[in-house]
Coordinates of C-alpha atoms and ligand atoms in Angstrom, one line a residue:
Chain A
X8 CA -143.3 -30.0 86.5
X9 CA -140.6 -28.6 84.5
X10 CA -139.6 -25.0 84.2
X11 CA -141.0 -23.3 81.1
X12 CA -139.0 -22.2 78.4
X13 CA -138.0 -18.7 78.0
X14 CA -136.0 -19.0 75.0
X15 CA -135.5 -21.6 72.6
X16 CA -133.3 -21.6 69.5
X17 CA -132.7 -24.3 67.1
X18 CA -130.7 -24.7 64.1
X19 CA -129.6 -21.4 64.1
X20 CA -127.1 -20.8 61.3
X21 CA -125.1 -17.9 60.1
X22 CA -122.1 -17.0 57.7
X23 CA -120.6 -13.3 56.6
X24 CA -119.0 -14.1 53.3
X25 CA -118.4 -18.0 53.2
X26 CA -117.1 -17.9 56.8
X27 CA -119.3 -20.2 58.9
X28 CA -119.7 -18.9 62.1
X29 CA -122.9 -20.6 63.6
X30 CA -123.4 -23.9 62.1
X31 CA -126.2 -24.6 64.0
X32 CA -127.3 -23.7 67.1
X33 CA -129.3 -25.4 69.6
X34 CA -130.4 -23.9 72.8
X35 CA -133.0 -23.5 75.7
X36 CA -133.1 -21.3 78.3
X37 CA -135.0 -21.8 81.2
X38 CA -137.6 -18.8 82.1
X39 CA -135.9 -16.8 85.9
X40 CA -132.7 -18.7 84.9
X41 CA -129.6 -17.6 83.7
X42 CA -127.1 -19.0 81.2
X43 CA -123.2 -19.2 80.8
X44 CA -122.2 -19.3 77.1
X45 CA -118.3 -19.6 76.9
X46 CA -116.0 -20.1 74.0
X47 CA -112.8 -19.1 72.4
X48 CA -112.4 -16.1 71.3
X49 CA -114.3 -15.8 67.8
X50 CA -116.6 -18.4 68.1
X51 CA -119.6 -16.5 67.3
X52 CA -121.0 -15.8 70.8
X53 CA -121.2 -12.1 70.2
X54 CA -123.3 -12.7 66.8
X55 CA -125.4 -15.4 68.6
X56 CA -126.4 -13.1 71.2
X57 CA -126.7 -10.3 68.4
X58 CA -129.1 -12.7 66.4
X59 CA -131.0 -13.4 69.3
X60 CA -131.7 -9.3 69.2
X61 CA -132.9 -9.3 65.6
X62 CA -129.5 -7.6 64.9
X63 CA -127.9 -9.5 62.7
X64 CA -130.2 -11.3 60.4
X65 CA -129.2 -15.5 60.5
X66 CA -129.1 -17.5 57.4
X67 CA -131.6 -19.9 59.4
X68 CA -132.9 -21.8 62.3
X69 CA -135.8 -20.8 64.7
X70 CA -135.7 -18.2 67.4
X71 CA -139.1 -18.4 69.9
X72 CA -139.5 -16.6 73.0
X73 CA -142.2 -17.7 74.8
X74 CA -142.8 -20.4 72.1
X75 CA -143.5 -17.7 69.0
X76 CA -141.2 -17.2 66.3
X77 CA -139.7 -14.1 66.4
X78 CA -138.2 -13.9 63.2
X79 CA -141.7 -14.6 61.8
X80 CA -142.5 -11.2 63.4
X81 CA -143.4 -8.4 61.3
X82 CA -140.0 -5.7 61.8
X83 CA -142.6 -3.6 63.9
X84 CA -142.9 -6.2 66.3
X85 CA -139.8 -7.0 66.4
X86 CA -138.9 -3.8 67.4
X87 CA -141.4 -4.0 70.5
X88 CA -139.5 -7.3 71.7
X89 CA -136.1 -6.2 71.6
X90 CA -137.6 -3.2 73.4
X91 CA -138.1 -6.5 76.4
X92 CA -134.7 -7.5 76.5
X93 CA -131.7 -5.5 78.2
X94 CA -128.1 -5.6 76.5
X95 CA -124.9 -5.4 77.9
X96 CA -122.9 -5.2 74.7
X97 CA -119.1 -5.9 75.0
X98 CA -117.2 -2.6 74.7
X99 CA -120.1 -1.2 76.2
X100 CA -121.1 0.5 73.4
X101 CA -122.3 3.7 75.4
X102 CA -123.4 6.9 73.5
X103 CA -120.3 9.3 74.1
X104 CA -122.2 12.5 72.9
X105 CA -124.9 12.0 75.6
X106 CA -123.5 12.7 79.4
X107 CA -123.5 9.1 81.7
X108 CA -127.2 10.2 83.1
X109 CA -128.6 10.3 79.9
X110 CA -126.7 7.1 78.6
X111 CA -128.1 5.4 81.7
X112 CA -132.0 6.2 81.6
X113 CA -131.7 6.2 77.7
X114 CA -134.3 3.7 77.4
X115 CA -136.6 4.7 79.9
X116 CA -137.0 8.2 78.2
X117 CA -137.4 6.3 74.7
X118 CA -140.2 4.9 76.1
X119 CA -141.7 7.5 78.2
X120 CA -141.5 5.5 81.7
X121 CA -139.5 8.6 83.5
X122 CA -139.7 12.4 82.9
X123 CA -136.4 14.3 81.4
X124 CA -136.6 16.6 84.5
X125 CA -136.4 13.3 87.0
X126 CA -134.1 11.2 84.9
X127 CA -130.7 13.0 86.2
X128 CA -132.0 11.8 89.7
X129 CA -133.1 8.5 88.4
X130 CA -129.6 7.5 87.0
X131 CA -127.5 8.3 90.2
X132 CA -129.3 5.5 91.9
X133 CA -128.8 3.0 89.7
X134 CA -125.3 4.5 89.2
X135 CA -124.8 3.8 92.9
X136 CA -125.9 0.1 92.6
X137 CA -123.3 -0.5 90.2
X138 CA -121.1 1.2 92.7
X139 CA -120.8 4.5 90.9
X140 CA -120.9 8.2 92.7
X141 CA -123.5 10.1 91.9
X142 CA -121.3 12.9 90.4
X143 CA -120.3 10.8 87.5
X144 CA -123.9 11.1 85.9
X145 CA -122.6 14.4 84.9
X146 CA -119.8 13.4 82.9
X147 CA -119.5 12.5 79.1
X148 CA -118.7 8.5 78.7
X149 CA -114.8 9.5 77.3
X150 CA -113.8 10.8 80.9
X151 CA -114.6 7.2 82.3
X152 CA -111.9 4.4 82.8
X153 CA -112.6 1.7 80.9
X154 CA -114.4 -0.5 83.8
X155 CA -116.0 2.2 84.5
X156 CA -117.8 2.3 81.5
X157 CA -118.5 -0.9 81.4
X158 CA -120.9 -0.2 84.9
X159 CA -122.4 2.7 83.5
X160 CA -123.5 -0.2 80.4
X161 CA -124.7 -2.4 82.9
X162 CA -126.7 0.7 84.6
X163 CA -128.2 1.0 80.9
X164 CA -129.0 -2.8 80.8
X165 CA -130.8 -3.3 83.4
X166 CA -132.6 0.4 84.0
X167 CA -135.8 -0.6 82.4
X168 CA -136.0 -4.0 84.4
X169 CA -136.2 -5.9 81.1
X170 CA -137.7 -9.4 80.8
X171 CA -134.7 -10.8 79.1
X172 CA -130.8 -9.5 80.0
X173 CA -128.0 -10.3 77.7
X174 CA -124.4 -10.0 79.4
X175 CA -121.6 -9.8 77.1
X176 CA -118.7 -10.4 79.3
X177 CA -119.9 -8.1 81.9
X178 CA -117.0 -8.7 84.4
X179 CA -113.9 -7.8 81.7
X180 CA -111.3 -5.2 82.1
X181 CA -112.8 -4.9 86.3
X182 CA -110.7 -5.9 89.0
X183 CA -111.5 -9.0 91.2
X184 CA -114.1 -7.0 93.7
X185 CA -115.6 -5.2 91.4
X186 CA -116.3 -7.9 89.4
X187 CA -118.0 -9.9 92.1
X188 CA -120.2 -6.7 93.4
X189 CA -121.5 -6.9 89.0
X190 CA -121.5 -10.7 89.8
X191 CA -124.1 -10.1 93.0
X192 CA -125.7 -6.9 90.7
X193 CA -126.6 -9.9 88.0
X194 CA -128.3 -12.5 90.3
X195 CA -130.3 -10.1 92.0
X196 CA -131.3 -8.9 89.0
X197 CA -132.3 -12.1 87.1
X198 CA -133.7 -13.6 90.8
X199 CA -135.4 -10.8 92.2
X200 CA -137.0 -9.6 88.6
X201 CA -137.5 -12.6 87.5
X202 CA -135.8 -12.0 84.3
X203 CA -134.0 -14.6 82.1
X204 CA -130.6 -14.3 81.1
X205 CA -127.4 -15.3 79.0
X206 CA -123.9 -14.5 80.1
X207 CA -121.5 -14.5 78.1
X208 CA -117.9 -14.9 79.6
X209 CA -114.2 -16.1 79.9
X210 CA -114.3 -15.7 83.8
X211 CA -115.1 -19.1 85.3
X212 CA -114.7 -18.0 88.9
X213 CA -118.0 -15.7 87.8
X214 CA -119.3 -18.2 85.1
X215 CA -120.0 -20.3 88.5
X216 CA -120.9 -17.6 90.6
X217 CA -123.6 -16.4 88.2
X218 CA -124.8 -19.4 86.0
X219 CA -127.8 -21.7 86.5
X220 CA -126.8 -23.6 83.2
X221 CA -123.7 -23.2 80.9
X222 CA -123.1 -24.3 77.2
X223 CA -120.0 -24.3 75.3
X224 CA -119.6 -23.2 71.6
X225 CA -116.7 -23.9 69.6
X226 CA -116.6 -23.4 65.7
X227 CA -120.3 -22.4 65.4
X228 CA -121.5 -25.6 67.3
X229 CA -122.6 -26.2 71.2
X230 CA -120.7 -29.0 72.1
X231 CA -121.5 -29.3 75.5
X232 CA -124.5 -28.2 77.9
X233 CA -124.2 -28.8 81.8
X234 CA -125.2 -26.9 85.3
X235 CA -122.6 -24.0 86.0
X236 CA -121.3 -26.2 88.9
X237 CA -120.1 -28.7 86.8
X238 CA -118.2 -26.5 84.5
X239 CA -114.9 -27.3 86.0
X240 CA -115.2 -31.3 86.0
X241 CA -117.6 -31.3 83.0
X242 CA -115.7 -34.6 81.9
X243 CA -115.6 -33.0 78.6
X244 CA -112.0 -33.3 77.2
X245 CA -112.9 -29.7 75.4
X246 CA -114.4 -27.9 78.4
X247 CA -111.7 -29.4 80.4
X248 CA -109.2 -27.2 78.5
X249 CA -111.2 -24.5 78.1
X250 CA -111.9 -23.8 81.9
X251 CA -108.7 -24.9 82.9
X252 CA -107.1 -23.0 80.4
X253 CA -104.3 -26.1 79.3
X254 CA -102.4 -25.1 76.0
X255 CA -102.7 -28.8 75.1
X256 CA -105.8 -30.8 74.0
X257 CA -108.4 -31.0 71.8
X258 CA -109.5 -27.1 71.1
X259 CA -105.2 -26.7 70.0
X260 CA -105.2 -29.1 68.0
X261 CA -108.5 -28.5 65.8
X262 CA -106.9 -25.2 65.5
X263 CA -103.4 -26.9 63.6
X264 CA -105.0 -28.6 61.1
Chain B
X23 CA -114.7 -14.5 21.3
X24 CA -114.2 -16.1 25.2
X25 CA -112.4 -12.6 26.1
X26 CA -115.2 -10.4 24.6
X27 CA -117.8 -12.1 26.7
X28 CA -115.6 -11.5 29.3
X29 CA -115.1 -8.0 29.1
X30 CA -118.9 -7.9 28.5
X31 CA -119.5 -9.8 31.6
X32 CA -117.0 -7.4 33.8
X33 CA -119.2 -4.6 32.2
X34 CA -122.2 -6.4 33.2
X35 CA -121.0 -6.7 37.0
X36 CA -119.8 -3.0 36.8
X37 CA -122.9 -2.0 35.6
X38 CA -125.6 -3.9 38.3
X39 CA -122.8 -2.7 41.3
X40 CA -123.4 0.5 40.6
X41 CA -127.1 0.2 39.9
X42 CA -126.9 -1.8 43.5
X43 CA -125.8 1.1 45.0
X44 CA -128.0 3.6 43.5
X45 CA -130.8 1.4 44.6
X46 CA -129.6 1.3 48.1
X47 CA -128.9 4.5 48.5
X48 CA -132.7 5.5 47.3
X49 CA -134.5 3.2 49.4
X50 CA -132.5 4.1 52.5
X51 CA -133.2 8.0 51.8
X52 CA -136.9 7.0 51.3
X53 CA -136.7 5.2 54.8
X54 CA -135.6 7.9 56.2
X55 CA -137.9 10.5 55.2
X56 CA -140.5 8.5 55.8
X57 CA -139.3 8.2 59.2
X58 CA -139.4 12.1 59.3
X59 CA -143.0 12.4 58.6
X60 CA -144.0 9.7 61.5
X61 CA -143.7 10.3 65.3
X62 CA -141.8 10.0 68.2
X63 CA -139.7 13.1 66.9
X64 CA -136.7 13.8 68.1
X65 CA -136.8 17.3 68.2
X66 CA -133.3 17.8 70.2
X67 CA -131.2 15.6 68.0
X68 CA -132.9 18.1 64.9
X69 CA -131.6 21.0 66.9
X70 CA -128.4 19.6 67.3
X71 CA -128.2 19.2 63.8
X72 CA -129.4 23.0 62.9
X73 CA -126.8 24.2 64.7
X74 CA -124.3 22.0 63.2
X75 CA -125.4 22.2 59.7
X76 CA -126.3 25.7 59.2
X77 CA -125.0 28.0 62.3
X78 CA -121.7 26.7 62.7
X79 CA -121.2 26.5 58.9
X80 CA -121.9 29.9 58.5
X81 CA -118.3 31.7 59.2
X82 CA -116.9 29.3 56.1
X83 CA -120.0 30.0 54.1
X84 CA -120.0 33.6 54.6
X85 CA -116.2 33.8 53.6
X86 CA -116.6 31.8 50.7
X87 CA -119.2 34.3 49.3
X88 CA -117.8 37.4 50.1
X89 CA -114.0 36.6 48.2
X90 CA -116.5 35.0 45.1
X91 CA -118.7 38.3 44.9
X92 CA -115.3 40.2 45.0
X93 CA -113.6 37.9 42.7
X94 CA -116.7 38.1 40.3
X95 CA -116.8 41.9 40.0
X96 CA -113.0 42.3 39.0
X97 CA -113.1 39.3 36.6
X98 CA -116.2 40.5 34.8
X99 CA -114.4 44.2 34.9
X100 CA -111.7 42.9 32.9
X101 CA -113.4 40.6 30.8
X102 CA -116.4 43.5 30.2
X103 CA -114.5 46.1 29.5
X104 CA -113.0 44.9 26.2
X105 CA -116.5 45.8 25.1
X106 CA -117.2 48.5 26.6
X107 CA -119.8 46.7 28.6
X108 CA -118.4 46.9 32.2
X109 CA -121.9 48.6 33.2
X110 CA -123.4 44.9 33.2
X111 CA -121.1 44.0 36.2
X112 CA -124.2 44.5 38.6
X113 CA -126.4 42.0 36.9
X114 CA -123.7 38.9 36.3
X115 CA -122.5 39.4 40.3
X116 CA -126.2 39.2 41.3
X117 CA -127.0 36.7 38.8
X118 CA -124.5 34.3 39.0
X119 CA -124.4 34.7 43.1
X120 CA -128.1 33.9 43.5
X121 CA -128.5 31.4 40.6
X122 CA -125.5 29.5 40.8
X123 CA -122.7 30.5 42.8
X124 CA -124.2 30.9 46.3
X125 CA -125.8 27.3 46.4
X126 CA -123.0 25.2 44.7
X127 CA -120.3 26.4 46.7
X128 CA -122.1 26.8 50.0
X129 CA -123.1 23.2 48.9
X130 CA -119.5 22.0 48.3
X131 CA -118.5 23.7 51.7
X132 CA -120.8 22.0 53.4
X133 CA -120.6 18.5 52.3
X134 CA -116.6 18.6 53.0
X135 CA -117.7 20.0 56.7
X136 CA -120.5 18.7 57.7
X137 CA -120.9 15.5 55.4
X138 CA -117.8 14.5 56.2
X139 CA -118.2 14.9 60.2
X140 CA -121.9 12.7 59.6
X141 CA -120.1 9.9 58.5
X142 CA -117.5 10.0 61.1
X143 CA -120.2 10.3 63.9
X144 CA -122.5 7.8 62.6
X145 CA -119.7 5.6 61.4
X146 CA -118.2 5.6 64.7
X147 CA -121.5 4.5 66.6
X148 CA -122.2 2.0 63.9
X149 CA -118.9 0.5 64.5
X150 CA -118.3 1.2 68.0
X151 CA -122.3 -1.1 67.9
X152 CA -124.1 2.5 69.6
X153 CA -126.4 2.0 66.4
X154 CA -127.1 -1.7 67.7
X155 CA -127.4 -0.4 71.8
X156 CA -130.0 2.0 70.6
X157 CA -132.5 -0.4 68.8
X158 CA -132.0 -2.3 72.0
X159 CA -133.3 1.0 73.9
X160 CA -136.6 1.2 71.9
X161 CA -135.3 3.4 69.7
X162 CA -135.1 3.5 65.8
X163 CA -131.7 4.5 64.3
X164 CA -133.3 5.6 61.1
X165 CA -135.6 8.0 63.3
X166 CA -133.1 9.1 66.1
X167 CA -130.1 9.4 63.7
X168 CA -131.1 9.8 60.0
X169 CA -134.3 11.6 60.1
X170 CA -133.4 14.3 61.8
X171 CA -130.0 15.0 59.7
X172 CA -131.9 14.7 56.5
X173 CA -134.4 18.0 57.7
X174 CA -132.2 19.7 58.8
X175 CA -129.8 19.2 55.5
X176 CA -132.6 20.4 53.6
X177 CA -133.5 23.5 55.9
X178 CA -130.3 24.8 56.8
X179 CA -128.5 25.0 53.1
X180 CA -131.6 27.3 52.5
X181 CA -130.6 29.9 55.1
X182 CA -127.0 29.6 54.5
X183 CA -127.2 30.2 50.5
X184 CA -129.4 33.2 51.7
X185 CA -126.4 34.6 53.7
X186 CA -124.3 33.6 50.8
X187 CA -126.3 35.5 48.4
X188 CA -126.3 38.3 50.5
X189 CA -123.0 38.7 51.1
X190 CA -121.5 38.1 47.8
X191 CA -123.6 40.3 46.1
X192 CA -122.0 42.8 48.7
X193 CA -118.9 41.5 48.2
X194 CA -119.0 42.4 44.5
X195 CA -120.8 45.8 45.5
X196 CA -117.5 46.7 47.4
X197 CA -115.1 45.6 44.6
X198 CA -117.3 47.8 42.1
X199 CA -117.7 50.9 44.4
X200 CA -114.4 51.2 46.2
X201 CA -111.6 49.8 43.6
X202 CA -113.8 50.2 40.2
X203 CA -114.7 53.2 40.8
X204 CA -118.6 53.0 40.3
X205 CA -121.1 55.3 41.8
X206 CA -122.6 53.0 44.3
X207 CA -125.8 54.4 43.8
X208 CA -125.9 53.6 40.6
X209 CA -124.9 50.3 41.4
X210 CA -126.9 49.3 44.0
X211 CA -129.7 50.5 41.9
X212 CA -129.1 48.2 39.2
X213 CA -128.4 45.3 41.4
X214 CA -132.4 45.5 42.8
X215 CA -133.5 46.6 39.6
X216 CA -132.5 43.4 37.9
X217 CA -132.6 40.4 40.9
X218 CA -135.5 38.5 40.5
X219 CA -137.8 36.5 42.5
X220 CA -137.8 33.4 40.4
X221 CA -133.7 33.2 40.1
X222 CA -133.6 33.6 44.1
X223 CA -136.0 30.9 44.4
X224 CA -134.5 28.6 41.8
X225 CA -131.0 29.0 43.7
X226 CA -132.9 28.4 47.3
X227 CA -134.6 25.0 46.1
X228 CA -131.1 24.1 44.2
X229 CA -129.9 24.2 48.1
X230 CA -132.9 22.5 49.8
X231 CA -132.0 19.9 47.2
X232 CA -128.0 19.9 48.0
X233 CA -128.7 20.1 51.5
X234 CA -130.7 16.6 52.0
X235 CA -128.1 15.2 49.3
X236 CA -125.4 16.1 52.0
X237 CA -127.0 14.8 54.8
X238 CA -128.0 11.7 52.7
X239 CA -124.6 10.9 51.9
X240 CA -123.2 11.3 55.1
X241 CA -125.1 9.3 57.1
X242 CA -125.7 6.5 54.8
X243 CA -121.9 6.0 54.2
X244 CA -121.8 6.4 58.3
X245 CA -124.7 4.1 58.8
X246 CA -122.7 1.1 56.5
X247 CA -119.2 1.6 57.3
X248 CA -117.5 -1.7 58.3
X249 CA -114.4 -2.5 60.0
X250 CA -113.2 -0.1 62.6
X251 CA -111.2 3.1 62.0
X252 CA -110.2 2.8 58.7
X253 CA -113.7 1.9 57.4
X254 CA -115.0 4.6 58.9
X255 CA -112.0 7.2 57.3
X256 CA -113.2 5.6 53.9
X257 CA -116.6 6.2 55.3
X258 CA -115.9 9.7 55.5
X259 CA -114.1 10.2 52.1
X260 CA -116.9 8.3 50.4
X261 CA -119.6 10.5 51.9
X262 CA -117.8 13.9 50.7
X263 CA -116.8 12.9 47.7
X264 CA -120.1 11.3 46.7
X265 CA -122.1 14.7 47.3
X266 CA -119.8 17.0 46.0
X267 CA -120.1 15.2 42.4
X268 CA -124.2 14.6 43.1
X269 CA -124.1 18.5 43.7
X270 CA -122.7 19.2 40.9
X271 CA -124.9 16.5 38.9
X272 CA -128.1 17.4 40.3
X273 CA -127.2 21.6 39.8
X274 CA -127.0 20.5 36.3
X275 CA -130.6 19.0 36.0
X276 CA -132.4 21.4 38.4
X277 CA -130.4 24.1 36.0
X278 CA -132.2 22.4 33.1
X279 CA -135.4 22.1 34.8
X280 CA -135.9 25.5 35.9
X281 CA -134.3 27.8 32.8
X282 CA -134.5 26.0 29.8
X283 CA -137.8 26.3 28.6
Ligands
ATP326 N1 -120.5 -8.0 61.1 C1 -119.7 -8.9 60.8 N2 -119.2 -9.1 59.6 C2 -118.3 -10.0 59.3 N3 -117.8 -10.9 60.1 C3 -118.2 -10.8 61.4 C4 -119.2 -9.8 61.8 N4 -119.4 -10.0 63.1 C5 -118.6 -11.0 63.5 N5 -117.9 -11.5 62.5 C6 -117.1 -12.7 62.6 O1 -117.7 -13.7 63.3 C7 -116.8 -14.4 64.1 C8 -117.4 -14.5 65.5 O2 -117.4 -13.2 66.1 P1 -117.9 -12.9 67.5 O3 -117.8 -11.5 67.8 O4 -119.2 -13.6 67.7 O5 -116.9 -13.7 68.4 P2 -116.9 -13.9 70.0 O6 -117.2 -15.4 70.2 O7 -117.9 -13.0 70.6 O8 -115.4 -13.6 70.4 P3 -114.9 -12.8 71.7 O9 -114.9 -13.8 72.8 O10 -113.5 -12.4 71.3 O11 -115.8 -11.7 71.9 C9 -115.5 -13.7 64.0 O12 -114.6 -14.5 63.3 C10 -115.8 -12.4 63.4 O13 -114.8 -12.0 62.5
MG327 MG1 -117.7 -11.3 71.7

C-alpha cells in the first residue's frame, strides 16, 4: 500500500507584477518523508514554500494537506494550520528585540504549551541540540554570528514539534560539521516525530544526506522529480548541471536568450 | 479633445490612488482595533509601547511646552500692550496651551519620534520576514504588533499633553512674573479663574485622537514597506510626514466640532 499523502499541490501559480514566478506547480509529498526542492537562485522556491504557509496569496492552483483545501479555509483556520507547520525561513528571520530564549520558545508561549517562568530553561535544551551553550539564551539575536543564528531559527522551528517543517536552506553560511550535526538534527526530527518535510537547498552533499524525494524547479516549473539518491545521475541534462554545478548546458543557455 | 480626456483620465487615476489608499489605511486601522478589543492580549508589548510612546517622549515634550508658554507670554506682552490690554496675557497662555498648543505640538513631536521609529521597527521585521516567522508561531501580527501600538498611541498623547499643558502654562507664568513684571498672585489667580473644564478636555481628546493617528501611520507604513532598507527609510518618511499633516487636518475638524456652535 502506498504512503499517504501529506501535502499535495497542483497548479500552483503566482506572479508580482507581470513577473511569472510559479507557472504551475505540481507536487506531493509523502506523509514522515522529507523533500529536497533545489533550483537556481530566484526560481521561486522561497515564495513556493511561503504560499504553502498562506503567506503569500497565489494567483491559483490547489494546496491540500491531508486531502482539504487549505486555501478554501476560512483565514481563522488558516491561522490554526500554519500554527502545525514549523519554519525555518532563510535569513532566519529571528525577532532581534526578544533575547535567543524567548526567540526560541516563541511559539510555545503563543500557544500556552510552556510557562514564561520555565521557558528560559526550556530553550537551553533545545539550544544544546542544535549545538548551542546554554549561556547564549541570554543574548539578543544581533550578538550571534551569522550561523549562529541560523541554529537558534532552527531551535525555533522545530520547538513545538510541528506536523509539518519547512527548511529554507538550513545548512547556509555553517561550516562543513556543523552543517551535518543540522543535517542529523533534521532526520531525527522528521523520523523520530514523524513530521513531513521540504528542504530547500543548494548543498547536494546535504540534499542527499537529508532527502527521501527531491524535485527541481527552474522558471516557475518542476521539471524533474526523483529519490534524493539519484540526484547526482538524475539523467536529466538540467539537474545534471545543476548538481554538478557545470557553467555549460541547458540552464546557461535558457538564461542567453 | 484626445488630450482633455487624457488629462481627465490622469485625474481620474490620481483621484481612485488616493481614495485606494484612504481605503486601505481605514480598513487596516479598523483591523486593528478590532484586534484590540479581542483576546490573547499582549499586555507586555503594550507596556513596551507606554514607555516608548509616552515616558520616553516626555523630556522633548516637556521642553517644547515650557519655551512655547514662555514664548507665548512675551509675544502676547508685545502684541497686548499696544492696547493696553497686557492683563489678558493669563487667559491666551492658558487658552491657547490647553486648547491648541499643548496637543498639536506634543502631537507633531511625537509623530517625528515615535511614528517615525514604528515604521522603522515594523518595517524592518516586515522586510527582514519577522512579520511572516510570527504568523508561523501562532501569533497574529495585527494583535502582537498593531494592536497594542494603536492603545497605547491613544493613551499616552493624553498624559503627555497633560504635562504639556502644565508646564507651558508655567512656562508663561515665569515669563509674566519674573521678566514682565506681574504680581504672580494676581496671575496665577487669573490663570484658574479662567481655565475651564470643557477647553482641557477638548485639547485631551484632540490628543487621544493624534495619538492613535501616530501610531496608525507608523505601523501601517511599517507593516507595507517593500524592498529592504530604502523601502523602509521611505517607510519612515511616509509615516511622519503622513501624521503630521492628518494632525493638523484632523485639529482642524475636531476644532470645528467642539467650538463652533
Ligand atoms: N514579495 C515579493 N514581491 C515581488 N517579487 C518577489 C517577492 N518575493 C519574491 N519575489 C520575486 O520572486 C522571485 C523568486 O524569489 P524566491 O525568493 O522564491 O527565490 P528563491 O528560489 O528562493 O531564490 P534563492 O535560492 O536565492 O533563495 C524573485 O525573482 C523575486 O524577485
Ligand atoms: Mg529563497
Amino acid at each position: 500500500m502506498p504512503a499517504s499523502v501529506k501535502l499535495r499541490i497542483a497548479g500552483l501559480k503566482k506572479s508580482f507584477g507581470d513577473k511569472l514566478v510559479l507557472d504551475g506547480i505540481d507536487l506531493e509529498v509523502e506523509a514522515g518523508s522529507l523533500l529536497v526542492v533545489i533550483g537556481g537562485s530566484g526560481s521561486g522556491k522561497s515564495v513556493l514554500l511561503k504560499c504553502i504557509l498562506g503567506l503569500i496569496e497565489p494567483d491559483a492552483g490547489t494546496i491540500e494537506i491531508d486531502g482539504r483545501d487549505i486555501l478554501a479555509l476560512p483565514p481563522e483556520q488558516r491561522a490554526v494550520e500554519r500554527g502545525k507547520i514549523g519554519m525555518l525561513f532563510q535569513n532566519g528571520a529571528l525577532f532581534d528585540s526578544l533575547p535567543v530564549w524567548e526567540n526560541v520558545t516563541f511559539g510555545l508561549l503563543a500557544q500556552d504549551r510552556v510557562k514564561r517562568a520555565e521557558a528560559p530553561a526550556l530553550a537551553a535544551e533545545f539550544l544544546k541540540q542544535v549545538g548551542l551553550a546554554e549561556t547564549v539564551g541570554e543574548l539578543s539575536p544581533a550578538e550571534l554570528s551569522g550561523g549562529m543564528q541560523k541554529r537558534v531559527a532552527l531551535a525555533r522551528a522545530i520547538a513545538a514539534r510541528p506536523e509539518m517543517l519547512f527548511f529554507d536552506e538550513p545548512t547556509t553560511g555553517l561550516d562543513p560539521i556543523m552543517g551535518a550535526v543540522i543535517d542529523g538534527l533534521i532526520i531525527d526530527c522528521v523520523k523520530r516525530l514523524g513530521s513531513t518535510a521540504v528542504a530547500i537547498t543548494h548543498d547536494m552533499a546535504s540534499a542527499r544526506r537529508i532527502g527521501d524525494a527531491a524535485a527541481m524547479i527552474n522558471r516557475g516549473k518542476i521539471i524533474w522529480r526523483g529519490p534524493a539518491s539519484a540526484l547526482m545521475d538524475s539523467g536529466n541534462a538540467m539537474v545534471d548541471q545543476f548538481t554538478h554545478g557545470r557553467r555549460e548546458g541547458p540552464i546557461q543557455m535558457e538564461l542567453r536568450k | 479633445m484626445n488630450a482633455l480626456l487624457d488629462r481627465i483620465a490622469r485625474l481620474g487615476r490620481i483621484v481612485i490612488a488616493v481614495l485606494h489608499s484612504v481605503g486601505e489605511v481605514t480598513l487596516f486601522g479598523m483591523a486593528g482595533v478590532s484586534h484590540i478589543f479581542r483576546p490573547p492580549f499582549y499586555g507586555r508589548a503594550f507596556g513596551t509601547a507606554m514607555m516608548n510612546i509616552g515616558f520616553f517622549s516626555l523630556p522633548v515634550v516637556a521642553l517644547t511646552a515650557v519655551f512655547t508658554g514662555m514664548v507665548l507670554a512675551l509675544q502676547s506682552f508685545t502684541g497686548f500692550s499696544r492696547f493696553s490690554a497686557e492683563g489678558a496675557i493669563a487667559n491666551v497662555v492658558v487658552l491657547s496651551v490647553t486648547r491648541e498648543l499643548g496637543p498639536v505640538l506634543a502631537g507633531l513631536i511625537v509623530a517625528g519620534r515615535v511614528g517615525a521609529a514604528m515604521a522603522a521597527e515594523i518595517g524592518t521585521m516586515r522586510v527582514t520576514d519577522q512579520i511572516d516567522a510570527l504568523s508561523t508561531l501562532s501569533t497574529d501580527p495585527m494583535k502582537y504588533l498593531v494592536a497594542p501600538r494603536l492603545l497605547a498611541g491613544t493613551l499616552s498623547l493624553p498624559l503627555l499633553v497633560v504635562v504639556a499643558d502644565i508646564l507651558g502654562v508655567m512656562g508663561g507664568y515665569l515669563i509674566a512674573a519674573l521678566k514682565l513684571g506681574f504680581n504672580s498672585t494676581t496671575y496665577i489667580a487669573r490663570t484658574l479663574d479662567f481655565v475651564q473644564l470643557d477647553d482641557v478636555l477638548s485639547g485631551l481628546a484632540k490628543a487621544a485622537v493624534f495619538g492613535f493617528l501616530i501610531a496608525l501611520m507608523g505601523c501601517y507604513q511599517g507593516y507595507n514597506s517593500r524592498g529592504g532598507a530604502q523601502g523602509v527609510g521611505n517607510a519612515t518618511t511616509s509615516a511622519v510626514v503622513a501624521a503630521s499633516i492628518l494632525i493638523l487636518a484632523f485639529d482642524y475638524v475636531l476644532t470645528e466640532m467642539f467650538f463652533a456652535r
